[in-house]
Amino acid sequence: MKTRITAAVILATFGLGASFLSHANDPVWDGNIVELISEELQPDVFAYYPDDAKVLEKLGKPVATSGGFIIGNDGVLLIDTMLNKRLNNQVQELIRNETDKPILFAVNTSFHGDHSYGNMYLPDNTTIIQHSVTKAYIDQHFQADTEFMIQNFGQGRGIEEIRPVTGDILVTPGSAVSVDLGGKRVDIIDFGFAQTGGDLFVWEPDAKVLWTGNPIITVKPSLPWLLDGHLLETLESIKKVYEFLPDDAQIVPGHGSVMEKGDIQWHIDYLETVKSEVQEAIDEGLTLEQTVERVKMPEFGGYALFGWVHPGLNVPAAYKDLSQ
Ligand SMILES: [Zn+2]
């Protein structure tokens, strides 16, 4: 049985203060300002991402949430529903620019609010697809989750008005669900624990496009956020995703523009290096604090959030996994 720790608890545990705000009251990205654009990757297969994604991701700066939509003969499948009403409306408008067909399905790649809070703004007849772990998390922790998100994304960003909307179709651990949009099949796959334990990847096999959600933030120099621990399982799951992909696949990450399969290798290399360096420290009998002090890995330091995710989340997650 996997233990789950909320992000708020982990942040408190490691004494990092309340949040990853860059400056007091300044969210890492602002849900009142972000503008989303869409890109057609293959006929009727679209990514959406922030209009500043390509600039910010190369600089290692945080990018707002990405997702996409797929249009079949009968209707549309939407991947991720965004943080608030404003951004969900933008996504629905991007869909309406391409088709009048109904939004039949919406997938949440995780419970994280920037991927799921917009569920409540979808048409009543849209079927929501979630992982069973995601539904359980929302059922049990919704209020604490919105408080954490307001702390990190700011007040007055529409989070106060969010009500929980959970899945109509649930993907169970280790399984996959396929839906038919009319001439287009879409697979929604659990590759294993990848950040939250309720992580869904969306695969369109004809177009060879994969949506990853947060387990792949974006291209180098971004890094995984092991908010809920589990370095070893996360590494295994990301390697599984890599092996699953054909070489010419296109990948839409959780927070950036479209990537190639090869871009995932950076994330695997990082997690492998954390694993081996932390193992070495444990073998020498170092404490967690000494290990955090030792395992600095400056070669991965280009990410703007490195000072938070590496010593605060990822090294401690590895230490916990490897000392068990
Ligand atoms: Zn996210």
GROMACS .gro file of C-alpha atoms and ligand atoms in nm:
model
  325
    1MET     CA    1   0.000   0.000   0.000
    2LYS     CA    2   0.141   0.335  -0.100
    3THR     CA    3   0.149   0.606   0.158
    4ARG     CA    4   0.049   0.945   0.039
    5ILE     CA    5   0.163   1.273   0.188
    6THR     CA    6   0.015   1.602   0.082
    7ALA     CA    7   0.244   1.859  -0.067
    8ALA     CA    8   0.169   2.093   0.221
    9VAL     CA    9   0.289   1.835   0.470
   10ILE     CA   10   0.609   1.768   0.280
   11LEU     CA   11   0.691   2.138   0.254
   12ALA     CA   12   0.636   2.180   0.626
   13THR     CA   13   0.843   1.869   0.699
   14PHE     CA   14   1.147   2.004   0.526
   15GLY     CA   15   1.110   2.349   0.669
   16LEU     CA   16   1.080   2.523   0.338
   17GLY     CA   17   0.816   2.762   0.452
   18ALA     CA   18   0.475   2.775   0.306
   19SER     CA   19   0.532   2.769  -0.063
   20PHE     CA   20   0.743   2.799  -0.374
   21LEU     CA   21   0.642   3.160  -0.432
   22SER     CA   22   0.924   3.345  -0.602
   23HIS     CA   23   0.851   3.662  -0.402
   24ALA     CA   24   0.601   3.722  -0.126
   25ASN     CA   25   0.252   3.708  -0.277
   26ASP     CA   26   0.388   3.663  -0.627
   27PRO     CA   27   0.269   3.335  -0.781
   28VAL     CA   28   0.514   3.138  -0.997
   29TRP     CA   29   0.269   3.208  -1.278
   30ASP     CA   30  -0.047   3.412  -1.266
   31GLY     CA   31  -0.381   3.252  -1.352
   32ASN     CA   32  -0.522   3.598  -1.422
   33ILE     CA   33  -0.260   3.677  -1.687
   34VAL     CA   34  -0.165   3.356  -1.872
   35GLU     CA   35  -0.277   3.338  -2.235
   36LEU     CA   36  -0.311   2.996  -2.398
   37ILE     CA   37  -0.253   2.913  -2.763
   38SER     CA   38  -0.313   2.590  -2.955
   39GLU     CA   39  -0.094   2.403  -3.203
   40GLU     CA   40  -0.219   2.134  -3.443
   41LEU     CA   41   0.029   1.845  -3.418
   42GLN     CA   42  -0.150   1.608  -3.654
   43PRO     CA   43  -0.491   1.647  -3.823
   44ASP     CA   44  -0.749   1.709  -3.545
   45VAL     CA   45  -0.489   1.655  -3.270
   46PHE     CA   46  -0.398   1.974  -3.081
   47ALA     CA   47  -0.171   2.079  -2.797
   48TYR     CA   48  -0.246   2.391  -2.597
   49TYR     CA   49   0.015   2.575  -2.393
   50PRO     CA   50   0.091   2.928  -2.268
   51ASP     CA   51   0.199   3.176  -2.536
   52ASP     CA   52   0.526   3.242  -2.348
   53ALA     CA   53   0.611   2.871  -2.301
   54LYS     CA   54   0.882   2.847  -2.567
   55VAL     CA   55   1.074   3.143  -2.425
   56LEU     CA   56   1.039   3.055  -2.056
   57GLU     CA   57   1.107   2.679  -2.081
   58LYS     CA   58   1.449   2.733  -2.245
   59LEU     CA   59   1.545   2.967  -1.961
   60GLY     CA   60   1.437   2.709  -1.700
   61LYS     CA   61   1.160   2.938  -1.575
   62PRO     CA   62   0.820   2.812  -1.461
   63VAL     CA   63   0.555   2.782  -1.734
   64ALA     CA   64   0.179   2.759  -1.675
   65THR     CA   65  -0.013   2.439  -1.748
   66SER     CA   66  -0.027   2.268  -2.089
   67GLY     CA   67  -0.278   2.020  -2.227
   68GLY     CA   68  -0.458   1.946  -2.549
   69PHE     CA   69  -0.764   1.821  -2.732
   70ILE     CA   70  -0.844   1.557  -2.989
   71ILE     CA   71  -1.136   1.582  -3.233
   72GLY     CA   72  -1.313   1.268  -3.361
   73ASN     CA   73  -1.621   1.227  -3.583
   74ASP     CA   74  -1.852   1.222  -3.281
   75GLY     CA   75  -1.686   1.477  -3.052
   76VAL     CA   76  -1.386   1.601  -2.860
   77LEU     CA   77  -1.163   1.469  -2.581
   78LEU     CA   78  -0.998   1.740  -2.370
   79ILE     CA   79  -0.677   1.678  -2.176
   80ASP     CA   80  -0.666   1.880  -1.852
   81THR     CA   81  -0.912   2.147  -1.749
   82MET     CA   82  -0.684   2.421  -1.603
   83LEU     CA   83  -0.675   2.619  -1.279
   84ASN     CA   84  -0.973   2.852  -1.296
   85LYS     CA   85  -1.274   2.966  -1.495
   86ARG     CA   86  -1.078   3.215  -1.700
   87LEU     CA   87  -0.828   2.957  -1.827
   88ASN     CA   88  -1.091   2.684  -1.871
   89ASN     CA   89  -1.293   2.927  -2.085
   90GLN     CA   90  -0.981   2.993  -2.294
   91VAL     CA   91  -0.940   2.619  -2.356
   92GLN     CA   92  -1.306   2.580  -2.455
   93GLU     CA   93  -1.265   2.876  -2.691
   94LEU     CA   94  -0.957   2.714  -2.852
   95ILE     CA   95  -1.172   2.404  -2.912
   96ARG     CA   96  -1.458   2.615  -3.053
   97ASN     CA   97  -1.214   2.776  -3.298
   98GLU     CA   98  -1.168   2.428  -3.451
   99THR     CA   99  -1.503   2.249  -3.419
  100ASP     CA  100  -1.868   2.274  -3.305
  101LYS     CA  101  -1.867   1.912  -3.189
  102PRO     CA  102  -1.944   1.843  -2.822
  103ILE     CA  103  -1.674   1.790  -2.559
  104LEU     CA  104  -1.751   1.425  -2.490
  105PHE     CA  105  -1.464   1.354  -2.250
  106ALA     CA  106  -1.219   1.542  -2.028
  107VAL     CA  107  -0.918   1.371  -1.871
  108ASN     CA  108  -0.740   1.497  -1.556
  109THR     CA  109  -0.376   1.386  -1.569
  110SER     CA  110  -0.365   1.429  -1.186
  111PHE     CA  111  -0.561   1.584  -0.899
  112HIS     CA  112  -0.343   1.898  -0.909
  113GLY     CA  113  -0.571   2.200  -0.931
  114ASP     CA  114  -0.407   2.348  -1.240
  115HIS     CA  115  -0.504   2.024  -1.421
  116SER     CA  116  -0.848   1.961  -1.269
  117TYR     CA  117  -1.015   2.262  -1.104
  118GLY     CA  118  -1.173   2.361  -1.439
  119ASN     CA  119  -1.389   2.045  -1.437
  120MET     CA  120  -1.680   2.244  -1.291
  121TYR     CA  121  -1.690   2.474  -1.595
  122LEU     CA  122  -1.733   2.197  -1.852
  123PRO     CA  123  -2.069   2.128  -2.017
  124ASP     CA  124  -2.298   1.906  -1.803
  125ASN     CA  125  -2.281   1.618  -2.049
  126THR     CA  126  -1.897   1.595  -2.058
  127THR     CA  127  -1.775   1.265  -1.910
  128ILE     CA  128  -1.474   1.318  -1.680
  129ILE     CA  129  -1.200   1.055  -1.673
  130GLN     CA  130  -0.972   1.038  -1.368
  131HIS     CA  131  -0.752   0.791  -1.186
  132SER     CA  132  -0.923   0.628  -0.887
  133VAL     CA  133  -0.643   0.768  -0.665
  134THR     CA  134  -0.723   1.117  -0.794
  135LYS     CA  135  -1.090   1.082  -0.704
  136ALA     CA  136  -1.002   0.950  -0.358
  137TYR     CA  137  -0.764   1.242  -0.301
  138ILE     CA  138  -1.025   1.502  -0.404
  139ASP     CA  139  -1.293   1.332  -0.192
  140GLN     CA  140  -1.069   1.344   0.116
  141HIS     CA  141  -0.845   1.649   0.079
  142PHE     CA  142  -1.022   1.903  -0.139
  143GLN     CA  143  -1.035   2.185   0.113
  144ALA     CA  144  -0.669   2.152   0.220
  145ASP     CA  145  -0.574   2.129  -0.146
  146THR     CA  146  -0.746   2.455  -0.242
  147GLU     CA  147  -0.587   2.629   0.059
  148PHE     CA  148  -0.243   2.507  -0.054
  149MET     CA  149  -0.314   2.624  -0.409
  150ILE     CA  150  -0.433   2.969  -0.298
  151GLN     CA  151  -0.111   2.998  -0.097
  152ASN     CA  152   0.097   2.918  -0.405
  153PHE     CA  153  -0.105   3.073  -0.687
  154GLY     CA  154  -0.244   3.371  -0.497
  155GLN     CA  155  -0.579   3.497  -0.381
  156GLY     CA  156  -0.822   3.634  -0.636
  157ARG     CA  157  -0.715   3.385  -0.902
  158GLY     CA  158  -1.055   3.213  -0.909
  159ILE     CA  159  -0.952   2.926  -0.681
  160GLU     CA  160  -1.186   3.043  -0.403
  161GLU     CA  161  -1.491   2.957  -0.615
  162ILE     CA  162  -1.382   2.606  -0.716
  163ARG     CA  163  -1.608   2.316  -0.618
  164PRO     CA  164  -1.486   1.956  -0.643
  165VAL     CA  165  -1.594   1.761  -0.952
  166THR     CA  166  -1.465   1.404  -0.965
  167GLY     CA  167  -1.448   1.143  -1.240
  168ASP     CA  168  -1.734   0.957  -1.406
  169ILE     CA  169  -1.491   0.697  -1.543
  170LEU     CA  170  -1.209   0.590  -1.310
  171VAL     CA  171  -0.882   0.434  -1.424
  172THR     CA  172  -0.761   0.188  -1.162
  173PRO     CA  173  -0.395   0.136  -1.064
  174GLY     CA  174  -0.187  -0.023  -1.340
  175SER     CA  175  -0.469  -0.020  -1.595
  176ALA     CA  176  -0.573   0.174  -1.905
  177VAL     CA  177  -0.899   0.291  -2.058
  178SER     CA  178  -0.962   0.346  -2.429
  179VAL     CA  179  -1.231   0.574  -2.567
  180ASP     CA  180  -1.363   0.601  -2.921
  181LEU     CA  181  -1.430   0.955  -3.046
  182GLY     CA  182  -1.559   0.824  -3.381
  183GLY     CA  183  -1.273   0.722  -3.607
  184LYS     CA  184  -1.019   0.814  -3.340
  185ARG     CA  185  -0.913   0.598  -3.049
  186VAL     CA  186  -0.750   0.751  -2.743
  187ASP     CA  187  -0.577   0.549  -2.469
  188ILE     CA  188  -0.560   0.680  -2.112
  189ILE     CA  189  -0.281   0.491  -1.935
  190ASP     CA  190  -0.146   0.451  -1.581
  191PHE     CA  191   0.226   0.372  -1.616
  192GLY     CA  192   0.271   0.353  -1.238
  193PHE     CA  193   0.346   0.609  -0.967
  194ALA     CA  194   0.486   0.913  -1.147
  195GLN     CA  195   0.415   1.208  -0.915
  196THR     CA  196   0.088   1.168  -0.728
  197GLY     CA  197   0.000   0.800  -0.767
  198GLY     CA  198  -0.300   0.909  -0.974
  199ASP     CA  199  -0.103   0.998  -1.284
  200LEU     CA  200  -0.263   0.946  -1.624
  201PHE     CA  201  -0.089   0.965  -1.961
  202VAL     CA  202  -0.297   1.020  -2.275
  203TRP     CA  203  -0.187   0.850  -2.598
  204GLU     CA  204  -0.326   0.898  -2.948
  205PRO     CA  205  -0.174   0.599  -3.132
  206ASP     CA  206  -0.233   0.710  -3.494
  207ALA     CA  207  -0.095   1.059  -3.444
  208LYS     CA  208   0.172   0.925  -3.201
  209VAL     CA  209   0.114   1.205  -2.953
  210LEU     CA  210   0.151   1.157  -2.575
  211TRP     CA  211   0.033   1.395  -2.301
  212THR     CA  212   0.224   1.343  -1.977
  213GLY     CA  213   0.090   1.589  -1.720
  214ASN     CA  214   0.332   1.693  -1.443
  215PRO     CA  215   0.565   1.389  -1.433
  216ILE     CA  216   0.740   1.555  -1.728
  217ILE     CA  217   0.734   1.929  -1.654
  218THR     CA  218   0.896   2.038  -1.979
  219VAL     CA  219   1.233   2.026  -2.161
  220LYS     CA  220   1.577   2.058  -2.002
  221PRO     CA  221   1.659   2.225  -1.762
  222SER     CA  222   1.324   2.162  -1.586
  223LEU     CA  223   1.323   1.876  -1.334
  224PRO     CA  224   1.069   1.639  -1.178
  225TRP     CA  225   0.896   1.751  -0.859
  226LEU     CA  226   0.869   1.455  -0.621
  227LEU     CA  227   0.601   1.629  -0.415
  228ASP     CA  228   0.472   1.300  -0.276
  229GLY     CA  229   0.807   1.119  -0.261
  230HIS     CA  230   0.865   0.784  -0.435
  231LEU     CA  231   1.184   0.847  -0.635
  232LEU     CA  232   1.231   0.481  -0.728
  233GLU     CA  233   0.878   0.424  -0.856
  234THR     CA  234   0.881   0.756  -1.041
  235LEU     CA  235   1.207   0.666  -1.214
  236GLU     CA  236   1.067   0.324  -1.316
  237SER     CA  237   0.746   0.479  -1.449
  238ILE     CA  238   0.925   0.744  -1.656
  239LYS     CA  239   1.156   0.478  -1.800
  240LYS     CA  240   0.847   0.274  -1.890
  241VAL     CA  241   0.700   0.575  -2.069
  242TYR     CA  242   1.027   0.625  -2.259
  243GLU     CA  243   1.034   0.262  -2.371
  244PHE     CA  244   0.668   0.276  -2.474
  245LEU     CA  245   0.722   0.568  -2.712
  246PRO     CA  246   0.819   0.529  -3.078
  247ASP     CA  247   1.115   0.748  -3.179
  248ASP     CA  248   0.898   0.985  -3.381
  249ALA     CA  249   0.641   1.047  -3.104
  250GLN     CA  250   0.550   1.401  -3.005
  251ILE     CA  251   0.514   1.474  -2.635
  252VAL     CA  252   0.303   1.742  -2.473
  253PRO     CA  253   0.442   1.787  -2.121
  254GLY     CA  254   0.259   1.926  -1.817
  255HIS     CA  255   0.410   2.272  -1.834
  256GLY     CA  256   0.565   2.355  -2.170
  257SER     CA  257   0.546   2.333  -2.548
  258VAL     CA  258   0.578   2.017  -2.758
  259MET     CA  259   0.884   1.797  -2.701
  260GLU     CA  260   1.051   1.494  -2.858
  261LYS     CA  261   1.103   1.153  -2.703
  262GLY     CA  262   1.475   1.226  -2.656
  263ASP     CA  263   1.393   1.522  -2.429
  264ILE     CA  264   1.264   1.277  -2.166
  265GLN     CA  265   1.615   1.132  -2.125
  266TRP     CA  266   1.722   1.443  -1.928
  267HIS     CA  267   1.464   1.362  -1.660
  268ILE     CA  268   1.574   0.999  -1.642
  269ASP     CA  269   1.941   1.103  -1.618
  270TYR     CA  270   1.859   1.341  -1.334
  271LEU     CA  271   1.667   1.083  -1.132
  272GLU     CA  272   1.936   0.818  -1.194
  273THR     CA  273   2.204   1.059  -1.070
  274VAL     CA  274   2.002   1.149  -0.758
  275LYS     CA  275   1.954   0.779  -0.694
  276SER     CA  276   2.321   0.684  -0.721
  277GLU     CA  277   2.459   0.986  -0.530
  278VAL     CA  278   2.208   0.950  -0.246
  279GLN     CA  279   2.278   0.575  -0.229
  280GLU     CA  280   2.648   0.653  -0.194
  281ALA     CA  281   2.576   0.895   0.093
  282ILE     CA  282   2.356   0.639   0.270
  283ASP     CA  283   2.626   0.374   0.229
  284GLU     CA  284   2.867   0.610   0.405
  285GLY     CA  285   2.621   0.651   0.692
  286LEU     CA  286   2.528   1.014   0.625
  287THR     CA  287   2.212   1.163   0.777
  288LEU     CA  288   1.941   1.324   0.562
  289GLU     CA  289   2.078   1.672   0.638
  290GLN     CA  290   2.434   1.566   0.551
  291THR     CA  291   2.308   1.402   0.232
  292VAL     CA  292   2.122   1.716   0.122
  293GLU     CA  293   2.443   1.910   0.191
  294ARG     CA  294   2.654   1.660  -0.012
  295VAL     CA  295   2.433   1.585  -0.315
  296LYS     CA  296   2.439   1.925  -0.485
  297MET     CA  297   2.445   1.818  -0.853
  298PRO     CA  298   2.517   2.164  -0.999
  299GLU     CA  299   2.514   2.017  -1.352
  300PHE     CA  300   2.132   2.010  -1.317
  301GLY     CA  301   2.112   2.354  -1.155
  302GLY     CA  302   1.979   2.552  -1.452
  303TYR     CA  303   1.616   2.513  -1.346
  304ALA     CA  304   1.479   2.824  -1.171
  305LEU     CA  305   1.306   2.607  -0.908
  306PHE     CA  306   1.617   2.390  -0.850
  307GLY     CA  307   1.679   2.537  -0.504
  308TRP     CA  308   1.333   2.420  -0.398
  309VAL     CA  309   1.279   2.088  -0.580
  310HIS     CA  310   1.627   1.937  -0.553
  311PRO     CA  311   1.728   1.983  -0.186
  312GLY     CA  312   1.372   2.026  -0.060
  313LEU     CA  313   1.184   1.746  -0.236
  314ASN     CA  314   1.390   1.517  -0.453
  315VAL     CA  315   1.696   1.438  -0.242
  316PRO     CA  316   1.481   1.374   0.070
  317ALA     CA  317   1.247   1.152  -0.137
  318ALA     CA  318   1.545   0.949  -0.259
  319TYR     CA  319   1.689   0.926   0.094
  320LYS     CA  320   1.360   0.796   0.230
  321ASP     CA  321   1.315   0.539  -0.050
  322LEU     CA  322   1.674   0.414  -0.042
  323SER     CA  323   1.710   0.390   0.334
  324GLN     CA  324   1.406   0.164   0.366
  325ZN      ZN  325   0.080   2.117  -1.312
   0.00000   0.00000   0.00000
